Short mmCIF file of C-alpha atoms in Angstrom, two decimals:
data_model
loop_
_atom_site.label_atom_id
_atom_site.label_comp_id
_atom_site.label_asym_id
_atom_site.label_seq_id
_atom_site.Cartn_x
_atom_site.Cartn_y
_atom_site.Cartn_z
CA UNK A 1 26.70 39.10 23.08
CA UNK A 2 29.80 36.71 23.53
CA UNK A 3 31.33 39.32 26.18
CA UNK A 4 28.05 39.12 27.66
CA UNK A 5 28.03 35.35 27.74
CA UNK A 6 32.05 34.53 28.50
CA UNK A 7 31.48 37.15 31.77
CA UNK A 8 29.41 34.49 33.57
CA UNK A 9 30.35 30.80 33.21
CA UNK A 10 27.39 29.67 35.11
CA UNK A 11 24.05 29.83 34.54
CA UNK A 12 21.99 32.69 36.32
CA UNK A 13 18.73 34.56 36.52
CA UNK A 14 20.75 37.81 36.52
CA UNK A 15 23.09 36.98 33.77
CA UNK A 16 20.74 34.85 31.44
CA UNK A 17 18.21 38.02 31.69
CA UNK A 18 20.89 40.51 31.29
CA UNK A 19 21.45 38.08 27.76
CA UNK A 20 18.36 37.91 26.70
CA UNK A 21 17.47 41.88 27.29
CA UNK A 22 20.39 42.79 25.11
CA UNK A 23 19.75 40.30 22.19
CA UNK A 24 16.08 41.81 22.29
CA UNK A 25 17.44 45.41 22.55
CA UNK A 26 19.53 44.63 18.99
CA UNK A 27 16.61 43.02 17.53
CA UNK A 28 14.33 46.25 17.84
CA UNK A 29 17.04 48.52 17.01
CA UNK A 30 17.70 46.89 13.78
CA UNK A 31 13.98 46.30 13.11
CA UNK A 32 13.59 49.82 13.56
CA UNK A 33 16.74 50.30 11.58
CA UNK A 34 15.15 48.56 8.31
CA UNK A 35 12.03 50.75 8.97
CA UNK A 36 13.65 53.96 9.16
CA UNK A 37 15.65 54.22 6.57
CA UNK A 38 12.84 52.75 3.88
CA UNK A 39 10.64 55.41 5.67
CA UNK A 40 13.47 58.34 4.72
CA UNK A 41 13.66 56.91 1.14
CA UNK A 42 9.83 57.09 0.56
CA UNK A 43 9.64 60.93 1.75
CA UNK A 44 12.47 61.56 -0.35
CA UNK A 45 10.85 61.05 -3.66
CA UNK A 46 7.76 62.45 -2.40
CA UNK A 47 9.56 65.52 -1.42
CA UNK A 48 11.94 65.82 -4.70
CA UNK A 49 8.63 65.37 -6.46
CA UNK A 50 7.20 68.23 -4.99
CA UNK A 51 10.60 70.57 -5.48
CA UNK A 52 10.19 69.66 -9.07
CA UNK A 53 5.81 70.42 -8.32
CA UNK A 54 5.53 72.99 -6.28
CA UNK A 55 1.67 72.90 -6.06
CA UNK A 56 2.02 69.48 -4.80
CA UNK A 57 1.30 68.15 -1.02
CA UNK A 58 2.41 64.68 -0.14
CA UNK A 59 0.27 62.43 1.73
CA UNK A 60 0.73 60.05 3.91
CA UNK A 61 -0.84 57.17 1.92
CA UNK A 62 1.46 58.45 -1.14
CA UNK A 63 4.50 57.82 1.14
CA UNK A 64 3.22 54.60 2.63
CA UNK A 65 2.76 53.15 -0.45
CA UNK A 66 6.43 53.93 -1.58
CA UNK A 67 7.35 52.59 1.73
CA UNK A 68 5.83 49.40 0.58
CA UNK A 69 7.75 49.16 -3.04
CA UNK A 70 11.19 50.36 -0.91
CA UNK A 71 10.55 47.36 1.21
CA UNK A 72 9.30 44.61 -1.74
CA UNK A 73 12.53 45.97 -3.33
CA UNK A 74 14.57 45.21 -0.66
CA UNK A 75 12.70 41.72 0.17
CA UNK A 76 13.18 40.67 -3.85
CA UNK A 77 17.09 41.24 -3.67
CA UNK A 78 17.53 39.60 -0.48
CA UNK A 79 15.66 36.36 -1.47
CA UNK A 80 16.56 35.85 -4.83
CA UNK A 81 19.99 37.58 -5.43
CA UNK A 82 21.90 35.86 -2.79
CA UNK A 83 24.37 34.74 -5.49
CA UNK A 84 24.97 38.21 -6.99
CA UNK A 85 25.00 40.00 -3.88
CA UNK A 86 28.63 40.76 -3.17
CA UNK A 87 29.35 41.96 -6.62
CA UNK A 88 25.81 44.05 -6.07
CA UNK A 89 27.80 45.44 -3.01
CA UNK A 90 30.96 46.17 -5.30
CA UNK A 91 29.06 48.05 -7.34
CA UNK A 92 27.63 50.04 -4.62
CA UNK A 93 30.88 51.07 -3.17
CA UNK A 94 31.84 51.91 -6.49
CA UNK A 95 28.68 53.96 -7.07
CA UNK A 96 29.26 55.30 -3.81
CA UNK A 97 32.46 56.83 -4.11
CA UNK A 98 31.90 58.26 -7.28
CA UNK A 99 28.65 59.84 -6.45
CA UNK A 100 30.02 61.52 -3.45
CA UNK A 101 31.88 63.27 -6.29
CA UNK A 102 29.24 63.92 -8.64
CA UNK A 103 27.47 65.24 -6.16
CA UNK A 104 29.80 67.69 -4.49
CA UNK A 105 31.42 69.02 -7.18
CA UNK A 106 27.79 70.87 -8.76
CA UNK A 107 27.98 72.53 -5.16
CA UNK A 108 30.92 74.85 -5.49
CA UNK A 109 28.98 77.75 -6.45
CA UNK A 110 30.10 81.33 -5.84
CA UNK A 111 27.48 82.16 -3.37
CA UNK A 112 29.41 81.03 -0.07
CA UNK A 113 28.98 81.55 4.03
CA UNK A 114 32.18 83.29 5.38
CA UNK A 115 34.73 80.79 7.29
CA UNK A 116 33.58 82.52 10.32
CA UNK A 117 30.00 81.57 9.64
CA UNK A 118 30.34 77.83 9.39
CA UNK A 119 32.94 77.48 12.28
CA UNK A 120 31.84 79.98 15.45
CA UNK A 121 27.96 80.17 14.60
CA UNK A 122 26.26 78.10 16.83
CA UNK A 123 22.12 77.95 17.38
CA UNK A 124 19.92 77.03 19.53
CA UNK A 125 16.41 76.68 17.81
CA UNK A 126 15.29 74.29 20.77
CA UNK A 127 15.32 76.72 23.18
CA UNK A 128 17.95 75.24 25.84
CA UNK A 129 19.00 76.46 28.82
CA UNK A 130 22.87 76.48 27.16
CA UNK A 131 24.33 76.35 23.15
CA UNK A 132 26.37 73.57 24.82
CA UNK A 133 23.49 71.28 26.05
CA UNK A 134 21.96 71.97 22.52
CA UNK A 135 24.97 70.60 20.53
CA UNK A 136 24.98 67.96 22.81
CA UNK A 137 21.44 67.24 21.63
CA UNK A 138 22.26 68.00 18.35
CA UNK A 139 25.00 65.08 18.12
CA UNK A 140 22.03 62.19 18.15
CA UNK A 141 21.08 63.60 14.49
CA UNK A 142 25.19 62.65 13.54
CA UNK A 143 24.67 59.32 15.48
CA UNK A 144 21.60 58.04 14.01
CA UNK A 145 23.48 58.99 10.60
CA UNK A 146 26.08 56.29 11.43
CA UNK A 147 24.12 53.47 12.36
CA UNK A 148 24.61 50.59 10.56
CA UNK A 149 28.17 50.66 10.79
CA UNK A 150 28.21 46.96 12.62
CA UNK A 151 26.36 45.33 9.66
CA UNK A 152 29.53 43.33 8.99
CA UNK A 153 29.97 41.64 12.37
CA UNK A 154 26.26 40.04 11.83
CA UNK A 155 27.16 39.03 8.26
CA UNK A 156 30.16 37.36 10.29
CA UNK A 157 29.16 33.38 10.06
CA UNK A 158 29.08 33.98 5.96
CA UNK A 159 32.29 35.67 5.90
CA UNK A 160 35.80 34.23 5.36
CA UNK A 161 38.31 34.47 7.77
CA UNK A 162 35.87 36.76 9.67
CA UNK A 163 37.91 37.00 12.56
CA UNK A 164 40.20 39.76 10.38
CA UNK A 165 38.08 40.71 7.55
CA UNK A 166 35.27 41.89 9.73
CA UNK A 167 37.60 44.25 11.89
CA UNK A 168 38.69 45.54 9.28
CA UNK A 169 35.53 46.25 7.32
CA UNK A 170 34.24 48.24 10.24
CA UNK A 171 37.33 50.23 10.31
CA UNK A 172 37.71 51.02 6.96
CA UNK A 173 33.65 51.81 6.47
CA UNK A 174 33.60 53.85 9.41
CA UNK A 175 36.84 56.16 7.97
CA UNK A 176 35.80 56.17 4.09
CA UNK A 177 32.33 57.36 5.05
CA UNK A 178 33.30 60.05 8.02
CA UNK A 179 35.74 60.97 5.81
CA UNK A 180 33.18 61.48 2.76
CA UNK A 181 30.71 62.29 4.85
CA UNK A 182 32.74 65.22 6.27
CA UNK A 183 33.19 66.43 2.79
CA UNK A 184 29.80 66.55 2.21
CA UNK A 185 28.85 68.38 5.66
CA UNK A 186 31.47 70.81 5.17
CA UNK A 187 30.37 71.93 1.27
CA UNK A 188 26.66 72.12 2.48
CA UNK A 189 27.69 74.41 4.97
CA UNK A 190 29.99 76.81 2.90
CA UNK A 191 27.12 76.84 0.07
CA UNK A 192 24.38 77.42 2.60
CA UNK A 193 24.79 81.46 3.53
CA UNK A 194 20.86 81.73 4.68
CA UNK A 195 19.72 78.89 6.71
CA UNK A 196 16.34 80.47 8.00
CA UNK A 197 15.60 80.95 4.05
CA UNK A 198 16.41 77.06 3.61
CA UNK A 199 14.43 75.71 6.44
CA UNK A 200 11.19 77.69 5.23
CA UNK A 201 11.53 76.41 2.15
CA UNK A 202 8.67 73.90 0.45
CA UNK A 203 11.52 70.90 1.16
CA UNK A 204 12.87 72.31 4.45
CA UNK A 205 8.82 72.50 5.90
CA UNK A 206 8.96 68.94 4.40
CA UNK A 207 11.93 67.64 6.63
CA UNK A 208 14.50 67.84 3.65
CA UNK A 209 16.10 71.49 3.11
CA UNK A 210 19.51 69.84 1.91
CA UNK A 211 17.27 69.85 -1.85
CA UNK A 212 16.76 73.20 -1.38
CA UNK A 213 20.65 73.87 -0.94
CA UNK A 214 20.80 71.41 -3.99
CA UNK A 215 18.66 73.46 -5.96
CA UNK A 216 20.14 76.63 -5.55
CA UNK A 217 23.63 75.53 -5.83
CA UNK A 218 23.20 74.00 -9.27
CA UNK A 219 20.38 76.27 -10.51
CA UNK A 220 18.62 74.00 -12.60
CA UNK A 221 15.75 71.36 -11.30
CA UNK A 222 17.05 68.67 -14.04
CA UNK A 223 20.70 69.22 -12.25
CA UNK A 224 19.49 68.96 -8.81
CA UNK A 225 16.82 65.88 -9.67
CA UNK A 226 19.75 63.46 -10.52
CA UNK A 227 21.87 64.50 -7.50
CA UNK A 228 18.83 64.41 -4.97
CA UNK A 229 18.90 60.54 -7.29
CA UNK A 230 22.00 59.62 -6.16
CA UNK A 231 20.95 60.10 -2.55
CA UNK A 232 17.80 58.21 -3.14
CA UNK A 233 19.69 55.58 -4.84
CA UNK A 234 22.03 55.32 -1.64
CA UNK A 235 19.18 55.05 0.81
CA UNK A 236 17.57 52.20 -1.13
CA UNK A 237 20.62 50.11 -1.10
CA UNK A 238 21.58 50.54 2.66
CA UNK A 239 17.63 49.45 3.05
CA UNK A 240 18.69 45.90 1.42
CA UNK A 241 21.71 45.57 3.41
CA UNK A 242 20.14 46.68 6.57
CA UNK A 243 17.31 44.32 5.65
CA UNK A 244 20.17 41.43 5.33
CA UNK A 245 22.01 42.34 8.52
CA UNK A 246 18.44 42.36 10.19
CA UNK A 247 17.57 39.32 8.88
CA UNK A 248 20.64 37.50 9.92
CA UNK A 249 20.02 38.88 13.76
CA UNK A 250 17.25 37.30 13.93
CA UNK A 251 18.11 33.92 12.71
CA UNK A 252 21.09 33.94 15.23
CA UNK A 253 18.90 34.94 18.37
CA UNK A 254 16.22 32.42 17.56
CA UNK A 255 18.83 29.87 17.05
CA UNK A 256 20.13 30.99 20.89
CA UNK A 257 16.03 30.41 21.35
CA UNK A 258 15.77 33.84 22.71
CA UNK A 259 12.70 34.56 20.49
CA UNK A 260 9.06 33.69 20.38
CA UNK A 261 8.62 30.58 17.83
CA UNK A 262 12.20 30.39 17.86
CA UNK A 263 11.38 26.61 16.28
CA UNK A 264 9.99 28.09 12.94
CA UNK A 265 12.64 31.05 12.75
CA UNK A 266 15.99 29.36 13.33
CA UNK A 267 15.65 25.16 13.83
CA UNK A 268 18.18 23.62 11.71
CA UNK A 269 18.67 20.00 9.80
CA UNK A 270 21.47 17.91 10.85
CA UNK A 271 24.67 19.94 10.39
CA UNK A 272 23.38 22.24 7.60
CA UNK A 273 24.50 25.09 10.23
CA UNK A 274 28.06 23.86 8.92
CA UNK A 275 28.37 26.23 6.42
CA UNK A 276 28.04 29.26 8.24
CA UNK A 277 30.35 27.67 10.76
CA UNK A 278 32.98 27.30 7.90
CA UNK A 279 34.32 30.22 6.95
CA UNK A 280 35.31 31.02 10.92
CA UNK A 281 36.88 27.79 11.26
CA UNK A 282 38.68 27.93 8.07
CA UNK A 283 40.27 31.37 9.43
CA UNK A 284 41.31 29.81 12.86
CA UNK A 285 43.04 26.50 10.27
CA UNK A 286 46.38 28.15 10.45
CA UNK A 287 46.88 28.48 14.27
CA UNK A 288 45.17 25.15 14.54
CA UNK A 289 46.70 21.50 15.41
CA UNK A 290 44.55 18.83 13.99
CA UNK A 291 41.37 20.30 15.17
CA UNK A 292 38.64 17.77 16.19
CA UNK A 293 35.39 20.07 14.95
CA UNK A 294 32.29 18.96 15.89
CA UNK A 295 28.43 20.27 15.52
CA UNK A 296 25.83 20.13 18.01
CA UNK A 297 23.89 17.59 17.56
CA UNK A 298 20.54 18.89 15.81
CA UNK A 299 17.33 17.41 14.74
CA UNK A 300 15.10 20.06 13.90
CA UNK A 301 13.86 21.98 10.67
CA UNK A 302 16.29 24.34 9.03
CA UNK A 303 14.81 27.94 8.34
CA UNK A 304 18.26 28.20 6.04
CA UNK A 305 16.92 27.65 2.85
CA UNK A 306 18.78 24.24 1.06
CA UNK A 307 19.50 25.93 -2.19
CA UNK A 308 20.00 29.21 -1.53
CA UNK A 309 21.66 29.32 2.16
CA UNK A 310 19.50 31.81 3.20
CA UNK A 311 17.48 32.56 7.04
CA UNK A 312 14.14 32.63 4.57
CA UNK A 313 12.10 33.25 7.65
CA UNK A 314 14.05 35.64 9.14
CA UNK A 315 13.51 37.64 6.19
CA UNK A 316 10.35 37.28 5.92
CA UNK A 317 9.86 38.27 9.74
CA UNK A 318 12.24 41.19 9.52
CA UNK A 319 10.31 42.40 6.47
CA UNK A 320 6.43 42.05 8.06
CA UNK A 321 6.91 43.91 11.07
CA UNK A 322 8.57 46.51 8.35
CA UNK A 323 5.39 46.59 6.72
CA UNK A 324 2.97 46.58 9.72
CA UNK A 325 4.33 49.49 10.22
CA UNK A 326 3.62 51.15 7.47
CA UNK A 327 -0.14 50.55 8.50
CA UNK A 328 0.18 52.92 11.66
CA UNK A 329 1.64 55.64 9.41
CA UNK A 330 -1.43 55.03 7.34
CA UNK A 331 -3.60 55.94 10.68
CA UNK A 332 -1.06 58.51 12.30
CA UNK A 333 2.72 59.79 11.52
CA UNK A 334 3.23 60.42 14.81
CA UNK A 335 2.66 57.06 16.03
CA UNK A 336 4.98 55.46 13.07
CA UNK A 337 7.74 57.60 14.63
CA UNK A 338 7.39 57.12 18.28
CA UNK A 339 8.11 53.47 17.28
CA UNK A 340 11.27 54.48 15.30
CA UNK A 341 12.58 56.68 18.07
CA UNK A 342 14.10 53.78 19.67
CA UNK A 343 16.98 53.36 16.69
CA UNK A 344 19.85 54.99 18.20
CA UNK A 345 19.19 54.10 22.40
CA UNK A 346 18.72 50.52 21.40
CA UNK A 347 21.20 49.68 19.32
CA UNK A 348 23.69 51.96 21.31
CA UNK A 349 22.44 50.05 24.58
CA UNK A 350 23.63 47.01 23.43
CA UNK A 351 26.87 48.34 22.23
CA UNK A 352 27.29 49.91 25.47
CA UNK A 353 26.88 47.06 27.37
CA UNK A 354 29.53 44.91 25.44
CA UNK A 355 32.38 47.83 25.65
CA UNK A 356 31.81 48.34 29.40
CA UNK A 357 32.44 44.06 29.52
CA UNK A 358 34.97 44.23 27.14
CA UNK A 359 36.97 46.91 29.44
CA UNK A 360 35.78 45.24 32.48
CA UNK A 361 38.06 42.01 31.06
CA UNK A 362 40.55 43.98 29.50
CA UNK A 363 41.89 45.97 33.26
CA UNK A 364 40.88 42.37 34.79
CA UNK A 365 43.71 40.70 32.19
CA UNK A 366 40.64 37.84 31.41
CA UNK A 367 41.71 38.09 27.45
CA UNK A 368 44.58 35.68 26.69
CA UNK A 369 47.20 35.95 24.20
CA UNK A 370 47.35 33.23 21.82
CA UNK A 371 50.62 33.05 22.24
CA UNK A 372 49.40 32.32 25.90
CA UNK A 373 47.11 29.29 24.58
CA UNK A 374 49.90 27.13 23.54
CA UNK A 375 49.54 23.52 24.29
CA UNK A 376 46.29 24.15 26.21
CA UNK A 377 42.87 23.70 25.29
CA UNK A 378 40.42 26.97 24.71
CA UNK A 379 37.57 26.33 26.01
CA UNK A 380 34.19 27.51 24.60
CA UNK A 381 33.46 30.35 27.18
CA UNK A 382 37.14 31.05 27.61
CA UNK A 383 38.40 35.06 25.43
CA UNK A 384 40.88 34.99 23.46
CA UNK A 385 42.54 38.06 21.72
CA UNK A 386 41.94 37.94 17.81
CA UNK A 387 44.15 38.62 15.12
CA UNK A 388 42.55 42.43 15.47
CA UNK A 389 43.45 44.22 18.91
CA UNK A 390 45.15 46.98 19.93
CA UNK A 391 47.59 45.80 22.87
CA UNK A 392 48.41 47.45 26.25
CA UNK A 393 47.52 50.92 27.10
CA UNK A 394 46.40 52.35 24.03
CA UNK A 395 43.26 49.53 23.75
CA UNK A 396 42.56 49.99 27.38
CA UNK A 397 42.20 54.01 26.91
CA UNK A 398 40.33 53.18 23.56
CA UNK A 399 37.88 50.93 25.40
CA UNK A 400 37.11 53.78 28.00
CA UNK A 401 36.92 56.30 25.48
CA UNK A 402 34.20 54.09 23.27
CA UNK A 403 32.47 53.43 26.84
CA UNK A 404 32.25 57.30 27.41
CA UNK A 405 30.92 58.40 24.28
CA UNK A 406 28.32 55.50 24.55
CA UNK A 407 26.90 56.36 28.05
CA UNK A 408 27.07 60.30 26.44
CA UNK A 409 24.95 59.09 23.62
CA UNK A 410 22.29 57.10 25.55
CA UNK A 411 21.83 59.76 28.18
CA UNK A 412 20.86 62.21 25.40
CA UNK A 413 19.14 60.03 23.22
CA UNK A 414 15.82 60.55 25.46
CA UNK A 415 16.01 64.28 24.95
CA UNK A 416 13.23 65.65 23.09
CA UNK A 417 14.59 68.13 20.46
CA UNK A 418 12.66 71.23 21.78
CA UNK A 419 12.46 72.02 25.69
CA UNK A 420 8.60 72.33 25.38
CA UNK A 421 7.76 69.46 22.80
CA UNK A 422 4.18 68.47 21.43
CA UNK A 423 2.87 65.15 21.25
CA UNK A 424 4.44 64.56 17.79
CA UNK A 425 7.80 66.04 18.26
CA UNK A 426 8.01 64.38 21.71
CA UNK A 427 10.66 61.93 21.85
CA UNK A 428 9.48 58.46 23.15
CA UNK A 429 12.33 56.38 22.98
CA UNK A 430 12.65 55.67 26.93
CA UNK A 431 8.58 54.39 26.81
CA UNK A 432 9.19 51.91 23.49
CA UNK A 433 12.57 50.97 25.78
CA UNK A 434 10.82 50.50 28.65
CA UNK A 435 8.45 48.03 27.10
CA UNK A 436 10.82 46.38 25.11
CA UNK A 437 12.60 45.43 28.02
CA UNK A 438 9.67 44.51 29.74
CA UNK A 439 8.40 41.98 27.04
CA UNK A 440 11.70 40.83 27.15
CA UNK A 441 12.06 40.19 30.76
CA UNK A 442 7.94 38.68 30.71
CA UNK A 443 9.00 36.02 28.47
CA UNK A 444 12.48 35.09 29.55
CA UNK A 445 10.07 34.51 33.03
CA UNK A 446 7.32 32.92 31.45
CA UNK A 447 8.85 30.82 28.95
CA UNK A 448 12.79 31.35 28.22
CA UNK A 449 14.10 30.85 31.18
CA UNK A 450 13.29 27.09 30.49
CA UNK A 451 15.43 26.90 26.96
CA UNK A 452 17.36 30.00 26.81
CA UNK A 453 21.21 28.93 27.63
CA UNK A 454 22.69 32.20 26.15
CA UNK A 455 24.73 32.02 22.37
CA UNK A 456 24.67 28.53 20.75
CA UNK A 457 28.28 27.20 20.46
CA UNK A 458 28.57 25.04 17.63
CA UNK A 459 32.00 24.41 17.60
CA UNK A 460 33.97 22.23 19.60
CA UNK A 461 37.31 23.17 21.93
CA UNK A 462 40.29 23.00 20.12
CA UNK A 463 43.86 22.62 20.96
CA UNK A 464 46.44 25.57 19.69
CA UNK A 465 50.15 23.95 19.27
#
């Protein structure tokens, strides 16, 4: 959003909507995030209890209902565990790591696909034209499994020296889990010799044949139970960070006033905003000479809870639009996922957006050097290369590749998964886009276009010696 903000100094119609579309665009996405993923944790209890019950059918009130309890979980943590929450998140890397072990090691069984199987067998069970525009199709099922991977740069304004740590953390996420996530995509594979047989079985009809694989592996329902657990245990706990990083969206964009009631969801009391502000401008202190830091002057209610430090609202908002939702599965399935289609070409929209501007001001030479910035004064609209980058050719080629694989992404996003789709396996993410953006665009002309001034700067410019 910065990249989107520092390419136009001015104010504009073009630029300010161009703003405000991709805030909104990252609001749904995550929204839909939250959503999804307590939606997959709900039908994966309902479907390991019918492995374990094969006489059972799920229904949909069963799995809205555990919907519900995912989501109250979630809420509870956020709002009242705000103290314990890093050492919560230790824990689950911990538990992470160690149950990517517990749970691939019970699948090296002797019944294996040959080499040949896993590596040249390619299908195409949509019915294509071409195996190649099928895998191509395919790849939004590996995308939408590595959303969320960007949850650190929206935790940013709580983190210290952010301006590293936050690099970082998206680097090192992104390889641990690929990595591990590899791993676990590669033993599925070598333990899966029939996948027809797997796909027509009670969890495969349900959505889930990985339980099946599970189940046959290990041999035992107990055995397969606690690592189908593990899973479920996983999916709960990205719910309650997703539901964080959601939450913390919001309360950014309303402060921007890019929202609806933006005064209830992110006003502030006098300088309260100062300790999010903190942490960023205690990692710029050592490249600093005598900074003069000041806040914008604000008068206004503070959604930030006083004791706690925490958006309230925007948790509360994030979480009842989760649970709305949960009513139109009650009515219709179908519906509840034509509004969760819109995960990936939202979110990678936005991202989109930011790496085209980011290489647009990379070839251009706009970023400065810091070394550059000495004795002048950097101005709030003004980039500045981080402590982060990759210089010279290498980030230039890295920027193109990242914009290639994003515009690859969106374009097949919008694909339906079979060439003659039904009403419920129909993908809809270009209508829910479509309106998005056109809410968006209705109220920046009805309303925002009166308030909305792009990303609230709430620091003053300094002076690097």
């Amino acid at each position: 959003m910065s990249l989107v903000c520092a390419s136009e100094q001015t104010h504009n119609t073009l630029w300010d909507h161009a703003k405000l579309v991709s805030g909104w665009l990252v609001i749904c996405g995550w929204q839909a995030v939250v959503a999804t993923c307590a939606y997959l944790c709900a039908n994966l209890i309902l479907t390991l209890v019918a492995l374990n019950n094969p006489g059972y059918v799920p229904t949909q009130w069963q799995g809205t209902l555990l919907y519900w309890a995912i989501m109250v979980v979630a809420i509870i943590v956020n709002l009242y565990s705000s103290t314990i929450l890093p050492k919560l998140e230790f824990f689950i890397l911990a538990l992470h790591i160690l149950g990517f072990f517990a749970f691939l090691i019970p699948l090296l069984c002797p019944q294996k696909a040959t080499t040949t199987e896993v590596w040249t067998t390619f299908r195409n069970d949509g019915g294509w034209p071409s195996t190649t525009l099928s895998v191509f199709i395919g790849l939004i099922a590996s995308v939408f499994a590595n959303n969320g991977t960007d949850c650190a740069v929206h935790m940013a304004e709580e983190t210290k020296g952010a301006d590293y740590v936050v690099p970082w953390c998206i680097v090192s996420t992104s390889a641990l889990n690929g990595l591990l996530g590899l791993g676990t995509l590669l033993s599925m594979l070598y333990v899966t010799p029939n996948i027809d047989a797997v796909l027509e079985s009670p969890s495969g009809k349900l959505g889930y044949p990985f339980m099946q694989v599970v189940l046959d592996s290990v041999g035992s329902y107990a055995g397969a139970t606690v690592m189908i657990c593990i899973v479920i245990s996983m999916f709960t706990f990205a719910c309650i960070a997703f539901l964080a990083t959601a939450s913390r969206i919001v309360f950014a964009f309303g402060r921007d006033k890019g929202l609806p009631f933006w005064q209830t969801m992110a006003t502030v009391r006098p300088y309260t905003v100062f300790f999010f502000a903190w942490p960023i401008v205690r990692g710029l202190l050592p490249v600093v000479n005598k900074p003069k830091l000041h806040l914008r002057p604000l008068t206004l209610r503070h959604q930030v809870h006083p004791k706690t430090t925490l958006p309230n609202y925007a948790i509360y908002i994030i979480s009842a639009v989760a649970c709305l939702f949960g009513v139109i599965n009650l009515g219709s399935s179908t519906a509840f996922n034509i509004i969760l289609s819109i995960t990936v070409s939202t979110l990678y929209s936005s991202y989109t957006i930011t790496e085209m501007l980011l290489l647009w001001r990379r070839i251009r030479g706009d970023i400065r050097e810091p070394s550059e910035m000495k004795g002048s004064t950097w101005q709030a609209n003004e980039l500045v290369w981080g402590p982060f980058h990759i210089p010279g050719v290498w980030g230039v080629a890295l920027n193109a590749f990242a914009v290639c694989y994003g515009t690859i992404v969106i374009i097949f996003c919008y694909f339906p998964s079979t060439v003659s789709p039904d009403p419920a396996t129909m993908n809809w993410a270009c209508l829910i886009m479509a309106v998005v953006s056109f809410f968006a665009v209705a109220y920046y002309l009805m309303y925002a276009n009166k308030v909305y001034q792009g990303p609230v700067v709430e620091i003053s410019p300094y002076q690097i010696s």
